[in-house]
Coordinates of C-alpha atoms in Angstrom, one line a residue:
Chain R
M153 CA -49.9 16.6 -42.2
A154 CA -48.6 14.4 -44.9
T155 CA -48.4 11.3 -42.7
N156 CA -52.1 10.5 -42.2
G157 CA -52.0 6.8 -42.6
T158 CA -54.0 6.6 -45.8
N159 CA -52.1 5.6 -48.8
G160 CA -52.3 8.1 -51.6
A161 CA -50.2 6.4 -54.1
N162 CA -52.5 3.6 -55.0
G163 CA -55.6 4.4 -53.0
A164 CA -55.6 1.1 -51.2
K165 CA -57.1 1.2 -47.7
S166 CA -54.4 1.0 -45.2
N167 CA -56.0 1.6 -41.8
T168 CA -59.2 0.9 -40.1
S169 CA -59.4 3.6 -37.4
K170 CA -62.3 6.0 -37.9
F171 CA -60.2 9.1 -37.6
D172 CA -56.5 9.7 -38.4
P173 CA -54.7 8.5 -35.2
N174 CA -51.6 10.7 -35.9
F175 CA -53.3 14.0 -36.6
T176 CA -53.2 15.4 -33.0
R177 CA -49.5 14.4 -32.5
N178 CA -48.6 16.0 -35.9
V179 CA -50.2 19.3 -34.9
I180 CA -48.3 19.2 -31.5
N181 CA -45.1 18.4 -33.3
L182 CA -45.3 21.6 -35.3
M183 CA -44.0 23.3 -32.2
S184 CA -40.3 24.0 -32.7
A185 CA -37.2 23.5 -30.5
E186 CA -37.4 27.1 -29.5
T187 CA -40.8 26.7 -27.9
K188 CA -40.4 27.3 -24.1
P189 CA -41.0 24.2 -22.0
R190 CA -44.0 25.7 -20.2
H191 CA -45.6 26.9 -23.4
R192 CA -45.1 23.4 -24.9
E193 CA -46.6 21.7 -21.8
I194 CA -49.7 24.0 -21.9
L195 CA -50.3 23.9 -25.6
T196 CA -49.7 20.1 -25.8
S197 CA -52.5 19.6 -23.2
L198 CA -54.7 22.2 -24.7
I199 CA -54.5 20.8 -28.3
T200 CA -55.0 17.3 -27.1
H201 CA -58.1 18.2 -25.1
L202 CA -59.5 20.4 -27.8
H203 CA -59.1 17.6 -30.4
D204 CA -60.5 15.0 -28.1
F205 CA -63.5 17.2 -27.5
C206 CA -64.1 17.6 -31.2
R207 CA -63.8 13.8 -31.8
E208 CA -65.8 12.8 -28.7
V209 CA -68.9 14.8 -29.7
E210 CA -68.2 14.5 -33.5
L211 CA -68.6 18.3 -33.7
T212 CA -70.3 19.3 -37.0
Q213 CA -69.0 22.1 -39.1
E214 CA -72.1 24.2 -38.3
E215 CA -71.5 23.7 -34.6
W216 CA -67.8 24.6 -35.0
I217 CA -68.8 27.8 -36.7
I218 CA -71.2 28.6 -33.9
G219 CA -68.2 28.2 -31.6
V220 CA -66.0 30.4 -33.8
N221 CA -68.6 33.1 -33.9
Y222 CA -69.1 32.8 -30.1
V223 CA -65.4 33.3 -29.4
N224 CA -65.4 36.4 -31.6
A225 CA -68.5 37.7 -29.9
I226 CA -66.9 37.3 -26.4
G227 CA -64.1 39.6 -27.3
Q228 CA -66.4 42.0 -29.1
A229 CA -68.5 42.3 -26.0
Y230 CA -65.5 43.3 -23.9
K231 CA -65.5 46.7 -22.4
K232 CA -64.4 48.5 -19.2
N233 CA -66.0 46.7 -16.2
R234 CA -67.3 43.9 -18.4
N235 CA -64.6 41.2 -19.0
E236 CA -66.8 38.8 -21.0
A237 CA -64.1 36.0 -21.3
W238 CA -63.7 36.1 -17.5
R239 CA -67.4 35.8 -17.0
V240 CA -67.7 32.8 -19.4
C241 CA -64.9 31.1 -17.5
D242 CA -66.8 31.8 -14.2
I243 CA -70.0 30.2 -15.7
L244 CA -68.0 27.1 -16.8
G245 CA -66.4 26.9 -13.3
V246 CA -62.9 27.7 -14.6
E247 CA -62.1 30.5 -12.2
S248 CA -63.1 28.4 -9.2
L249 CA -61.1 25.5 -10.5
V250 CA -58.0 27.5 -11.1
D251 CA -58.4 29.0 -7.7
E252 CA -58.5 25.6 -6.1
I253 CA -55.5 24.3 -8.2
N254 CA -53.4 27.3 -7.0
H255 CA -54.5 27.1 -3.3
T256 CA -54.5 23.4 -2.6
I257 CA -51.5 23.0 -0.2
V258 CA -50.2 19.6 0.4
T259 CA -48.4 19.7 3.8
D260 CA -46.1 17.0 5.2
V261 CA -47.9 16.9 8.5
E262 CA -51.4 15.9 9.5
H263 CA -53.3 18.9 10.7
Q264 CA -56.0 18.5 13.3
L265 CA -57.9 21.2 11.4
T266 CA -58.0 21.9 7.7
P267 CA -57.0 25.4 6.6
T268 CA -59.9 27.6 5.4
P269 CA -60.4 26.9 1.7
S270 CA -60.0 29.8 -0.7
T271 CA -62.5 30.8 -3.3
I272 CA -62.4 33.2 -6.2
L273 CA -61.4 36.9 -5.7
G274 CA -63.9 38.2 -8.3
P275 CA -63.6 41.6 -10.0
F276 CA -64.6 43.9 -7.1
W277 CA -61.7 43.8 -4.6
S278 CA -60.1 47.3 -4.2
P279 CA -56.4 47.9 -3.4
E280 CA -57.5 51.2 -1.7
T281 CA -59.8 50.0 1.0
P282 CA -59.1 51.9 4.3
F283 CA -58.2 50.4 7.6
R284 CA -61.0 50.9 10.2
E285 CA -60.9 50.5 14.0
L286 CA -62.1 47.2 15.5
G287 CA -65.8 47.6 16.2
A288 CA -66.3 50.2 13.4
S289 CA -69.1 49.9 10.8
V290 CA -68.4 49.6 7.1
V291 CA -71.9 50.9 6.4
Q292 CA -71.4 54.5 5.3
D293 CA -74.7 54.6 3.4
M294 CA -77.5 52.6 5.0
P295 CA -80.0 51.3 2.5
K296 CA -83.6 51.3 3.6
D297 CA -83.8 47.5 3.4
G298 CA -80.4 46.9 5.0
E299 CA -80.0 44.6 8.0
L300 CA -77.1 45.8 10.2
T301 CA -75.0 42.8 11.3
F302 CA -72.4 42.4 14.0
F303 CA -69.6 40.3 12.5
H304 CA -67.0 38.9 14.8
G305 CA -64.4 36.2 14.6
V306 CA -60.9 35.0 15.1
I307 CA -58.0 34.1 12.8
R308 CA -56.1 31.0 14.0
D309 CA -52.9 29.2 13.1
V310 CA -53.9 25.8 11.8
D311 CA -50.9 24.0 13.4
T312 CA -51.2 25.5 16.9
G313 CA -54.8 26.6 17.0
K314 CA -53.7 29.9 18.5
G315 CA -55.1 33.2 17.5
I316 CA -52.8 35.4 15.3
S317 CA -52.3 38.9 16.4
G318 CA -52.0 41.6 13.7
A319 CA -53.5 39.7 10.9
V320 CA -55.7 41.6 8.4
F321 CA -59.3 40.8 7.6
D322 CA -60.0 42.9 4.4
M323 CA -63.7 42.7 3.5
W324 CA -66.0 44.0 0.8
Q325 CA -69.6 43.5 -0.1
A326 CA -72.4 44.7 -2.4
S327 CA -75.2 46.9 -1.1
T328 CA -78.8 45.5 -1.1
N329 CA -79.2 46.7 -4.8
G330 CA -76.5 44.2 -5.8
K331 CA -73.9 46.9 -6.6
Y332 CA -70.4 47.7 -5.2
D333 CA -69.5 51.3 -4.2
V334 CA -67.7 52.4 -7.3
F335 CA -70.2 50.9 -9.7
D336 CA -73.0 52.7 -7.9
P337 CA -71.9 56.3 -7.4
E338 CA -75.4 57.7 -7.1
N339 CA -76.3 55.6 -4.0
Q340 CA -72.9 54.9 -2.4
T341 CA -69.9 56.9 -1.2
R342 CA -66.4 55.6 -1.9
H343 CA -65.3 52.7 0.3
N344 CA -68.9 52.1 1.4
L345 CA -69.2 48.4 2.6
R346 CA -65.4 48.0 2.5
G347 CA -63.0 47.8 5.4
K348 CA -59.7 46.4 6.6
F349 CA -59.5 45.2 10.2
K350 CA -56.4 44.2 12.2
T351 CA -56.8 41.4 14.7
D352 CA -56.2 42.0 18.4
E353 CA -53.7 40.1 20.6
E354 CA -55.9 37.1 20.7
G355 CA -56.4 37.1 16.9
K356 CA -60.0 38.4 17.2
F357 CA -61.7 41.0 15.0
W358 CA -65.2 42.5 15.0
F359 CA -67.1 45.1 13.0
Y360 CA -70.5 46.0 11.6
C361 CA -71.7 45.3 8.0
L362 CA -74.9 44.5 6.1
K363 CA -76.4 41.0 5.9
P364 CA -75.3 40.2 2.3
T365 CA -78.0 39.9 -0.4
E366 CA -78.3 38.0 -3.6
Y367 CA -77.7 39.6 -7.0
A368 CA -77.6 38.5 -10.6
I369 CA -74.5 38.9 -12.8
D370 CA -74.5 41.1 -15.8
T371 CA -76.6 39.4 -18.5
S372 CA -76.2 41.9 -21.3
G373 CA -73.3 40.0 -23.1
P374 CA -72.9 36.6 -24.8
S375 CA -72.2 34.9 -21.5
A376 CA -76.0 35.1 -20.9
D377 CA -76.6 33.0 -24.0
L378 CA -74.4 30.3 -22.5
L379 CA -76.5 30.4 -19.3
K380 CA -79.6 30.2 -21.3
I381 CA -78.7 27.1 -23.3
M382 CA -77.6 25.4 -20.0
G383 CA -81.0 26.3 -18.5
R384 CA -79.2 28.2 -15.7
H385 CA -80.1 31.4 -13.8
P386 CA -77.7 34.3 -13.4
W387 CA -77.9 34.6 -9.6
R388 CA -75.1 34.5 -7.1
P389 CA -75.9 33.6 -3.5
A390 CA -75.6 36.5 -1.1
H391 CA -71.9 36.8 0.1
I392 CA -69.3 38.8 1.9
H393 CA -65.8 38.8 0.4
A394 CA -62.7 38.8 2.5
M395 CA -59.0 38.5 2.0
I396 CA -57.0 37.4 5.0
T397 CA -53.3 38.3 5.2
H398 CA -50.4 38.3 7.6
D399 CA -46.6 38.4 6.8
D400 CA -46.0 34.9 8.2
Y401 CA -49.1 33.1 6.8
I402 CA -50.3 32.0 3.4
P403 CA -53.0 34.5 2.3
V404 CA -56.5 33.3 1.8
T405 CA -59.4 34.8 -0.2
V406 CA -62.9 33.8 0.7
Q407 CA -66.6 34.5 0.0
L408 CA -68.8 33.9 3.0
Y409 CA -72.4 32.8 2.4
P410 CA -75.5 32.7 4.6
K411 CA -76.0 29.0 5.1
D412 CA -79.7 29.2 4.1
D413 CA -79.2 31.0 0.8
Q414 CA -81.4 29.6 -2.0
Y415 CA -78.6 29.7 -4.6
L416 CA -75.8 27.9 -2.7
E417 CA -76.2 24.8 -4.9
T418 CA -76.6 26.7 -8.2
D419 CA -74.2 29.7 -7.8
T420 CA -73.7 31.0 -11.3
V421 CA -69.9 31.2 -10.8
C422 CA -69.6 27.9 -9.0
A423 CA -67.7 29.4 -6.0
V424 CA -69.5 28.0 -2.9
K425 CA -67.7 25.6 -0.5
D426 CA -69.1 24.0 2.6
D427 CA -66.6 25.6 4.8
L428 CA -67.6 29.1 3.9
L429 CA -71.2 29.0 5.1
L430 CA -72.2 31.2 8.0
D431 CA -75.1 31.3 10.4
F432 CA -76.6 34.8 10.6
K433 CA -78.5 34.8 13.9
P434 CA -81.2 37.4 15.0
I435 CA -80.2 39.5 18.1
Q436 CA -82.1 42.1 20.1
N437 CA -81.2 45.3 21.9
E438 CA -77.7 45.3 20.4
K439 CA -75.9 48.5 21.5
N440 CA -75.4 49.8 17.9
G441 CA -78.7 48.6 16.6
A442 CA -77.5 45.4 14.8
V443 CA -80.4 42.9 14.2
L444 CA -78.2 40.0 13.3
E445 CA -74.9 38.6 14.5
V446 CA -72.5 36.1 12.9
E447 CA -69.3 34.4 14.0
Y448 CA -66.5 33.2 11.8
E449 CA -63.2 31.4 12.4
V450 CA -60.5 31.6 9.8
R451 CA -57.7 29.0 9.9
V452 CA -54.5 29.8 8.1
L453 CA -51.3 28.0 7.3
N454 CA -47.8 29.2 8.1
K455 CA -45.8 30.3 5.0
K456 CA -43.2 27.5 5.6
Y457 CA -45.5 25.3 3.6
K458 CA -45.5 27.5 0.6
P459 CA -42.8 30.2 0.8
D460 CA -43.7 31.9 -2.4
A461 CA -47.4 32.3 -1.6
S462 CA -48.9 35.6 -2.5
T463 CA -52.4 36.9 -3.3
L464 CA -53.2 37.7 -6.9
M465 CA -54.0 41.2 -6.1
G466 CA -53.7 44.2 -8.3
N467 CA -52.4 42.7 -11.5
A468 CA -55.3 40.5 -12.1
N469 CA -58.0 43.0 -11.2
Q470 CA -56.7 46.3 -12.2
D471 CA -58.2 45.8 -15.6
N472 CA -61.7 45.3 -14.1
F473 CA -61.6 47.8 -11.2
E474 CA -62.6 51.3 -11.8
S475 CA -60.8 53.3 -9.1
Chain F
M115 CA -70.7 23.7 -4.9
A116 CA -71.6 22.8 -1.4
T117 CA -70.6 19.2 -1.7
N118 CA -66.8 19.3 -2.1
G119 CA -65.8 16.5 0.3
T120 CA -64.1 18.6 2.9
N121 CA -65.9 18.8 6.1
G122 CA -66.6 22.4 7.2
A123 CA -68.4 21.6 10.4
N124 CA -65.4 20.5 12.4
G125 CA -62.6 21.1 10.0
A126 CA -61.5 17.5 10.1
K127 CA -59.7 16.2 7.0
S128 CA -62.1 13.9 5.1
N129 CA -60.5 13.1 1.8
T130 CA -57.0 12.6 0.4
S131 CA -57.5 13.6 -3.3
K132 CA -55.4 16.6 -4.3
F133 CA -58.3 18.4 -6.0
D134 CA -62.1 18.1 -5.3
P135 CA -63.1 15.0 -7.3
N136 CA -66.8 16.2 -7.5
F137 CA -66.2 19.7 -8.8
T138 CA -66.5 19.0 -12.6
R139 CA -69.6 16.8 -12.1
N140 CA -71.2 19.5 -10.0
V141 CA -70.7 22.2 -12.7
I142 CA -72.1 19.9 -15.4
N143 CA -75.1 19.1 -13.2
L144 CA -76.0 22.8 -13.1
M145 CA -77.5 22.2 -16.5
S146 CA -81.2 21.9 -16.1
A147 CA -83.8 19.5 -17.5
E148 CA -84.7 21.9 -20.2
T149 CA -81.2 21.8 -21.7
K150 CA -81.4 20.3 -25.2
P151 CA -79.7 16.9 -25.4
R152 CA -77.1 18.0 -28.0
H153 CA -76.3 21.1 -26.0
R154 CA -75.9 18.9 -22.9
E155 CA -73.6 16.4 -24.8
I156 CA -71.4 19.2 -26.2
L157 CA -71.1 21.2 -23.0
T158 CA -70.5 18.1 -20.8
S159 CA -67.6 17.2 -23.0
L160 CA -66.3 20.8 -23.2
I161 CA -66.5 21.4 -19.5
T162 CA -64.8 18.0 -18.8
H163 CA -61.9 18.6 -21.2
L164 CA -61.5 22.3 -20.1
H165 CA -61.3 21.2 -16.4
D166 CA -59.0 18.3 -17.1
F167 CA -56.7 20.7 -19.1
C168 CA -56.5 23.1 -16.1
R169 CA -55.8 20.3 -13.6
E170 CA -53.3 18.5 -15.9
V171 CA -51.1 21.5 -16.4
E172 CA -51.9 23.0 -13.0
L173 CA -52.7 26.2 -14.7
T174 CA -51.6 29.2 -12.6
Q175 CA -53.9 32.2 -12.1
E176 CA -51.5 34.4 -14.0
E177 CA -51.6 31.9 -16.9
W178 CA -55.4 31.8 -16.7
I179 CA -55.6 35.5 -17.0
I180 CA -53.3 35.5 -20.0
G181 CA -55.8 33.1 -21.5
V182 CA -58.8 35.3 -20.6
N183 CA -57.1 38.3 -22.1
Y184 CA -56.2 36.3 -25.2
V185 CA -59.8 35.2 -25.8
N186 CA -60.9 38.8 -25.5
A187 CA -58.2 39.9 -27.9
I188 CA -59.3 37.4 -30.5
G189 CA -62.8 38.9 -30.7
Q190 CA -61.5 42.4 -30.6
A191 CA -59.3 41.7 -33.6
Y192 CA -62.3 40.5 -35.6
K193 CA -63.1 42.5 -38.7
K194 CA -64.5 42.0 -42.2
N195 CA -62.2 39.5 -43.9
R196 CA -60.3 38.8 -40.7
N197 CA -62.1 36.1 -38.7
E198 CA -59.5 35.8 -35.9
A199 CA -61.2 32.9 -34.0
W200 CA -61.4 30.9 -37.3
R201 CA -57.6 31.5 -37.8
V202 CA -56.7 30.4 -34.3
C203 CA -58.7 27.2 -34.9
D204 CA -56.8 26.7 -38.1
I205 CA -53.4 27.1 -36.4
L206 CA -54.5 24.6 -33.7
G207 CA -55.7 22.1 -36.4
V208 CA -59.3 22.4 -35.4
E209 CA -60.8 23.2 -38.8
S210 CA -58.9 20.3 -40.4
L211 CA -60.0 18.0 -37.7
V212 CA -63.7 19.0 -37.9
D213 CA -63.5 18.6 -41.6
E214 CA -62.2 15.1 -41.2
I215 CA -64.8 14.2 -38.6
N216 CA -67.6 15.4 -40.9
H217 CA -66.2 13.7 -44.0
T218 CA -65.2 10.3 -42.8
I219 CA -67.6 7.9 -44.3
V220 CA -67.8 4.4 -43.0
T221 CA -69.2 2.2 -45.8
D222 CA -70.5 -1.3 -45.4
V223 CA -68.4 -2.6 -48.3
E224 CA -64.7 -2.8 -49.0
H225 CA -63.8 -0.4 -51.8
Q226 CA -60.9 -1.3 -54.0
L227 CA -60.0 2.4 -54.0
T228 CA -60.4 4.9 -51.1
P229 CA -62.5 8.0 -51.9
T230 CA -60.6 11.3 -52.3
P231 CA -60.2 12.7 -48.7
S232 CA -61.5 16.2 -48.1
T233 CA -59.7 19.0 -46.6
I234 CA -60.8 22.4 -45.4
L235 CA -62.8 24.8 -47.5
G236 CA -61.0 27.9 -46.2
P237 CA -62.5 31.4 -46.4
F238 CA -62.0 32.1 -50.2
W239 CA -64.5 30.0 -52.0
S240 CA -67.0 32.0 -54.0
P241 CA -70.6 31.1 -54.7
E242 CA -70.5 33.3 -57.9
T243 CA -67.7 31.5 -59.8
P244 CA -68.7 31.2 -63.5
F245 CA -68.8 28.0 -65.6
R246 CA -66.1 27.9 -68.2
E247 CA -65.7 25.7 -71.3
L248 CA -63.5 22.6 -71.0
G249 CA -60.0 23.7 -72.1
A250 CA -60.5 27.3 -71.1
S251 CA -58.0 29.2 -68.9
V252 CA -58.9 30.7 -65.6
V253 CA -56.0 33.1 -65.9
Q254 CA -57.6 36.4 -66.8
D255 CA -54.7 38.4 -65.5
M256 CA -51.3 36.8 -66.1
P257 CA -48.8 37.9 -63.5
K258 CA -45.2 38.3 -64.7
D259 CA -43.9 35.4 -62.6
G260 CA -46.9 33.1 -63.4
E261 CA -46.3 29.7 -64.8
L262 CA -49.2 28.6 -67.1
T263 CA -50.2 25.0 -66.3
F264 CA -52.3 22.5 -68.2
F265 CA -54.5 20.8 -65.6
H266 CA -56.3 17.7 -66.6
G267 CA -58.0 14.8 -64.8
V268 CA -61.0 12.6 -64.4
I269 CA -63.7 12.2 -61.7
R270 CA -64.5 8.5 -61.0
D271 CA -67.1 6.6 -59.0
V272 CA -65.1 4.7 -56.3
D273 CA -67.3 1.6 -56.6
T274 CA -67.3 1.1 -60.3
G275 CA -64.1 3.0 -61.3
K276 CA -66.1 4.6 -64.1
G277 CA -65.8 8.2 -65.1
I278 CA -68.7 10.4 -64.0
S279 CA -70.3 12.6 -66.7
G280 CA -71.6 16.0 -65.8
A281 CA -69.7 16.3 -62.5
V282 CA -68.5 19.8 -61.6
F283 CA -64.9 20.7 -60.7
D284 CA -65.1 24.1 -59.1
M285 CA -61.6 25.5 -58.6
W286 CA -60.0 28.6 -57.1
Q287 CA -56.5 29.7 -56.4
A288 CA -54.4 32.7 -55.3
S289 CA -52.2 34.7 -57.7
T290 CA -48.4 34.7 -57.4
N291 CA -48.7 37.6 -54.9
G292 CA -50.7 35.3 -52.5
K293 CA -53.9 37.1 -53.0
Y294 CA -57.3 36.0 -54.3
D295 CA -59.2 38.1 -56.8
V296 CA -61.6 40.1 -54.6
F297 CA -58.8 40.8 -52.0
D298 CA -56.6 42.2 -54.7
P299 CA -58.8 44.5 -56.9
E300 CA -55.8 46.5 -58.2
N301 CA -54.1 43.5 -59.8
Q302 CA -56.9 41.1 -60.5
T303 CA -60.3 41.2 -62.3
R304 CA -63.3 39.6 -60.7
H305 CA -63.3 35.7 -61.1
N306 CA -59.6 35.7 -62.0
L307 CA -58.2 32.2 -61.2
R308 CA -61.6 30.8 -60.5
G309 CA -63.7 28.5 -62.7
K310 CA -66.3 25.7 -62.8
F311 CA -65.7 22.9 -65.3
K312 CA -68.3 20.2 -66.2
T313 CA -66.8 16.7 -67.0
D314 CA -67.3 15.2 -70.4
E315 CA -68.9 11.8 -71.1
E316 CA -65.9 10.0 -69.8
G317 CA -65.7 12.0 -66.6
K318 CA -62.7 14.0 -67.9
F319 CA -62.1 17.7 -67.4
W320 CA -59.2 20.0 -68.5
F321 CA -58.3 23.6 -68.2
Y322 CA -55.4 26.1 -67.8
C323 CA -54.4 27.7 -64.5
L324 CA -51.3 28.9 -62.7
K325 CA -48.8 26.7 -60.9
P326 CA -49.9 27.6 -57.3
T327 CA -47.4 29.5 -55.1
E328 CA -46.9 29.7 -51.4
Y329 CA -48.2 32.5 -49.2
A330 CA -48.3 33.5 -45.6
I331 CA -51.5 33.9 -43.6
D332 CA -52.4 37.3 -42.2
T333 CA -50.2 37.9 -39.1
S334 CA -51.5 41.3 -38.0
G335 CA -53.8 39.8 -35.3
P336 CA -53.3 37.8 -32.1
S337 CA -53.2 34.5 -34.0
A338 CA -49.6 35.5 -34.9
D339 CA -48.7 35.6 -31.2
L340 CA -49.8 32.0 -31.0
L341 CA -47.6 31.0 -33.9
K342 CA -44.7 32.9 -32.3
I343 CA -44.8 31.1 -29.0
M344 CA -45.1 27.8 -30.8
G345 CA -42.0 28.6 -32.9
R346 CA -44.1 28.2 -36.1
H347 CA -44.0 30.1 -39.4
P348 CA -47.2 31.5 -41.0
W349 CA -46.7 29.9 -44.4
R350 CA -49.1 27.7 -46.3
P351 CA -47.8 25.4 -49.0
A352 CA -48.8 26.3 -52.5
H353 CA -52.2 24.9 -53.4
I354 CA -55.2 24.9 -55.7
H355 CA -58.6 24.6 -54.1
A356 CA -61.4 22.5 -55.7
M357 CA -64.9 21.5 -54.8
I358 CA -66.2 18.5 -56.6
T359 CA -70.0 18.0 -56.9
H360 CA -72.6 15.9 -58.7
D361 CA -76.2 15.3 -57.7
D362 CA -75.7 11.6 -57.2
Y363 CA -72.4 11.8 -55.3
I364 CA -71.1 13.0 -52.0
P365 CA -69.4 16.3 -52.5
V366 CA -65.8 16.6 -51.7
T367 CA -63.6 19.7 -51.1
V368 CA -59.9 19.5 -51.6
Q369 CA -56.7 21.5 -51.6
L370 CA -54.1 20.2 -54.1
Y371 CA -50.4 20.7 -53.4
P372 CA -47.2 20.4 -55.5
K373 CA -45.6 17.3 -54.1
D374 CA -42.3 19.0 -53.6
D375 CA -43.5 22.0 -51.7
Q376 CA -41.3 22.9 -48.7
Y377 CA -44.2 23.6 -46.4
L378 CA -46.1 20.3 -46.8
E379 CA -45.0 19.0 -43.4
T380 CA -45.5 22.3 -41.6
D381 CA -48.6 23.8 -43.2
T382 CA -49.7 26.6 -40.8
V383 CA -53.4 25.4 -41.0
C384 CA -52.6 21.7 -40.9
A385 CA -54.6 20.8 -44.1
V386 CA -52.2 18.6 -46.1
K387 CA -53.0 15.0 -46.8
D388 CA -50.9 12.5 -48.8
D389 CA -53.6 11.9 -51.2
L390 CA -53.7 15.5 -52.3
L391 CA -50.2 15.9 -53.6
L392 CA -49.7 16.5 -57.3
D393 CA -46.8 16.2 -59.7
F394 CA -46.3 19.4 -61.8
K395 CA -44.3 18.3 -64.8
P396 CA -42.5 20.6 -67.3
I397 CA -43.7 20.5 -70.9
Q398 CA -42.5 22.1 -74.1
N399 CA -44.2 23.5 -77.2
E400 CA -47.7 23.2 -75.6
K401 CA -50.3 24.7 -78.0
N402 CA -51.5 27.3 -75.6
G403 CA -48.1 28.1 -74.0
A404 CA -48.3 26.0 -70.9
V405 CA -44.9 25.3 -69.3
L406 CA -46.2 22.7 -66.8
E407 CA -48.9 20.0 -66.8
V408 CA -50.5 18.1 -64.0
E409 CA -52.9 15.2 -63.9
Y410 CA -55.4 14.5 -61.1
E411 CA -57.9 11.8 -60.4
V412 CA -60.8 12.4 -58.1
R413 CA -62.6 9.4 -56.6
V414 CA -66.1 10.1 -55.2
L415 CA -68.7 8.0 -53.3
N416 CA -72.3 7.6 -54.3
K417 CA -74.8 9.4 -52.0
K418 CA -76.3 6.1 -51.0
Y419 CA -73.6 6.0 -48.3
K420 CA -74.6 9.4 -46.9
P421 CA -77.9 10.6 -48.2
D422 CA -77.8 13.9 -46.3
A423 CA -74.4 14.9 -47.5
S424 CA -74.0 18.5 -48.6
T425 CA -71.2 21.0 -48.9
L426 CA -70.9 23.6 -46.2
M427 CA -71.1 26.4 -48.8
G428 CA -72.5 29.8 -48.3
N429 CA -73.6 29.8 -44.7
A430 CA -70.2 29.2 -43.4
N431 CA -68.3 31.6 -45.5
Q432 CA -70.6 34.4 -46.3
D433 CA -69.2 36.2 -43.3
N434 CA -65.7 36.0 -44.7
F435 CA -66.2 36.5 -48.3
E436 CA -66.5 40.0 -49.8
S437 CA -68.5 39.7 -52.9

C-alpha cells in the first residue's frame, strides 16, 4: 500500500497512530468492481476481523507462523470420515453459532410458546434411514450395557398448540461404545439405532431406543492440540439426534441430552441448549422390557414464517458420511 | 451451553436479542484455569472476532461449509516450497500487518528522521548468502534482458544522522524470469543475485545488481481461487529484498521498488510502503557497463529502543527454503 501515512520523501514524522490506520481499508479496496456483492461483504468483514485480531493481541511473527503451520496441519489431517477443519470449527463454537444464525426466526406475532431451538446436525445423519412402525425399536443390536428406553412425545404447531399429524421424527444415536452403525461394522448392523417415525393423528410418536451415553470426539488430529492448550476435554454429553420435518413446517434438527449429564456445561462442540434437556425416568415391568422412559415435546413453526426453509441434508454431510 | 437465555421449562419467550448474547462468552469460558495467559488472550480475541464475523455477515451453512472445505484445501495443497496458508495470509495482508505490528517502535524522543520501515521477509531469504567486496556484482548469470544497475547508498543512525561503519546490507532478488537462484537451477548458479555487503567507514555501500522485474506468485493452489473471487491479479511489483543488520542497531528488512512500477498500488501481498520506493536513473558510459543507477538511504535505530530486537531469520523460513 503506497498510502500508509508516513512520509517517505523527507522522512518527517507525519502521524502519531501506532499502526497504519489505512492498511486494512487498502487491503479491502484491492477487491475489484467485478467482485460479487456477497463475496465483497464476507471478505470485507473477514479481513477487518482478522486484522483487528492481529492488532488487538499484537500477534508476534513466531505466533503467526504457528498459526500458518496449524492451518496447513488441519488440511493435511483431512481424510475420509475425519473433516479436521469442521472439528476445529466445532471446538470454537462456530458450527453451533452458524446453526443459530440460520435458524433464528423472527416472527411478526408473539407466540405463547417458543419453537424448539435447533442445534447442529453433526456428521452422522444418514439419508437412508428406514421408516419404522410406531412402537418399534431402533435397537437391532443390543449392547450388554445398554438401557432400553421407551421414548414418546408429540410434535405441535407453535401457533395453535395442536399436534401435527404425519410429521416425521428421524432419529439416530451412537451405541454405548460411542460409535454410530456404519463406523462400527463389527458390532452393529446397518441402520442400528436409527429410525424414522411418522406421527399419528394427534401428532404423537413413540418408539424404543437406548439411553444415550457420553463419548469423546476423535483426538488423533490437530484439533486435539487446540483442546489441549484450552485445557478442555474431548467429551460430548450423551445425546440422541433427531430431525423433525413436515411439508408445511420449518424443519428443525436437535440433539437431546439427559438433563443430569456431567458434560452439559462443557460440551466439546458447544451444542447444548436448555430446551433440549430430557428427563430419563426409571420404570418397572414395562411390556417390552424398557427400564427407562422419556417424554419430549417438539414445537415447530409454520413455513409461512420462512418459505424457503430447508434442512441442510445431503450436500453438507455426504462428504463425511460413509454409506 | 445450557445458559442461553431462552426458557426451556415452559417455553415462554424470555429475551428479545436476535442471537444468544451469552454464546461467545460461554465458549471462551470453556478454557480452564490451566490455560496459559497468552493462549487465553489470543484465543479469546480469536473466538470473539470469529463469532462477530459470522453474526455480522449472517454466514449461511452453505457458506460455512465452503469455508471448511477451503481450510482443508489449503493444507492439502501444502508441499515443499509451497506454503499455501502463508500465501493466503499474504493475499489477505496478514503477513504485512504482522510485520508492521512487530516492527513499530515507539521511542521516547522525537526523531528528526523516521527510521526505515520494515516490510515482509518473504520465503526467499537465504542464510547462506556470501559476503562480497564493495563494488562487486551479484549478477553471476546475466539474463539476455537484464539491465545492469549500479546500486549505492548509506546506512545512517536515525538519532545522529551519521553513517554506520560495518553494517551489513544483505540483498537478494529474482532474475528477469521471476525466479530466485535455488528455484531455477537450470538458469542460475547458486547465490546468483544474492550478496552481503559491509559498509565502509562512512556507512556507505555499493554494488551491481539487476533492475528488478515484476513476477506473479504461484497460482496453482487454492490461494488463486481467493484472488479470483476478489477480482485481483497475482502480480508483485518488481523489488529488491534487503536485510540490514549491525550489532548495535535494530535490524530492518525491506523490499525496494522502482517508484514507477505499475503494481505498487495493487501488490498481491500488500507489502509496498512509500518509504521503500526507489528512482532507477539511466546512466551512460559507466565503467562496468551499468545502464541504470539507484541511490538508497537506510535509517536505523539504536538497540537501546528495543534491546531484544532480532530478525526472524532461519526459524521462520527454513521450512520454505530449499538449500
